[in-house]
Steps between C-alpha positions, in 0.01 A plus 500: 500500500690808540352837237126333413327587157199747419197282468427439124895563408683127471880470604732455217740206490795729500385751769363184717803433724470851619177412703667271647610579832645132611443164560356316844433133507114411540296139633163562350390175720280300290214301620510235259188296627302799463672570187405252318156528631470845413726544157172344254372784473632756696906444482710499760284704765451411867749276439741788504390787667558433864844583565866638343828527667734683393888537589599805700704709259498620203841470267480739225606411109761731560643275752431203288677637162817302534293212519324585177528218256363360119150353495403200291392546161098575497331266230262583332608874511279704735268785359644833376427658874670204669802481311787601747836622328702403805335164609672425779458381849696453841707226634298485825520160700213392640440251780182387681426290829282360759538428871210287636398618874701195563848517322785675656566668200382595149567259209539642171303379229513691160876698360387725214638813319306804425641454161301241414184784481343496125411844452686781633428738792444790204273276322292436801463838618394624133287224443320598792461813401408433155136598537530830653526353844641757717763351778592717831836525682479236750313247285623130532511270207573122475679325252316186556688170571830491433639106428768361346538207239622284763302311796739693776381758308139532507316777658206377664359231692268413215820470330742341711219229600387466120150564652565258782591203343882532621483588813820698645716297794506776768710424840130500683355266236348554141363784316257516228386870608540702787386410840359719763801625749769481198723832451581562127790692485640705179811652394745652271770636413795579206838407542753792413911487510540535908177622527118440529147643436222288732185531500404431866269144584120575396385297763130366577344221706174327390249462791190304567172628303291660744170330578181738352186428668261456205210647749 
């Protein structure tokens, strides 16, 4: 978020990508053991809480404007406040990996396209604000998962496993989720004519749980 909002005053769809100040690429780690322990009543809690990485720049929209293209069409049409006259999104390729502490190097496992995001940065930001929530400059928002229609394309372990019943064939054996000691690398990046706009790795390694006395 770049200019936030007074609290009680919602962001209009057509004034929303000017609170924008750019895009970073986030890993909200999910615990999904605890997860699904958790999510009957609570929702997705503990489960999610302990840790973000994020990448190490941010690239603005300006930057990203040549990239700008048509988003899907939304059925069933959104509300009246969600309704976005431009619609569109950005060609932004995706591509995440893992390196187990044993592999010489990481091996990719999902190709997706930022494209392939329902609703819209604009709708996201005003639906947020929708109830008078009042957002600050510096304030990080998620889009949530972002998968394509195809298997290569799938955005999450959860995903890409089909909750562990197809396990993925890594160099250092099988994955149905992440082990302890993998490195889950993300990137990105659009594609102009002799040129290109990166993104820089978001990079984060999952360590061992730390032993809490229960004393």
């Amino acid at each position: 978020v770049g200019p936030g909002n007074n609290l009680g005053e919602p962001i209009p769809i057509d004034k929303a990508e000017d609170h924008i100040f750019g895009l970073v690429l986030m890993n909200d780690w999910s615990a999904r053991d605890i997860q699904k322990w958790e999510y009957v009543p609570l929702g997705p809690f503990l489960g999610k809480s302990f840790g973000t990485t994020i990448s190490p720049w941010i690239v603005t929209l300006d930057a990203l404007e040549p990239f700008r293209i048509a988003s899907g069409k939304q059925e069933p049409e959104p509300l009246p406040y969600l309704r976005d006259k431009q619609l569109t999104s950005y060609d932004i390729k995706l591509s995440v990996a893992i390196q187990g502490k044993d592999m010489k190097k990481a091996h990719t496992v999902c190709q997706a396209n930022a494209s392939y995001l329902y609703w819209t940065f604009a709708q996201q930001i005003t639906h947020h604000s929708v109830n008078g929530c009042n957002m600050r400059p510096g304030d990080l928002l998620g889009t949530g998962t972002i998968s394509g229609p195809e298997p290569h394309e799938y955005g999450s372990m959860l995903e890409l496993s089909w909750k562990g019943t197809k396990p993925l064939k890594l160099p250092d054996g099988e994955r149905r989720f992440l082990r302890d000691e993998d490195t889950v690398l993300m990137s990105a990046y659009s594609q102009g004519k002799g040129f290109k706009i990166g993104f820089g790795d978001c990079t984060g390694k999952l360590l061992p749980a730390r032993q809490v006395s229960s004393s």
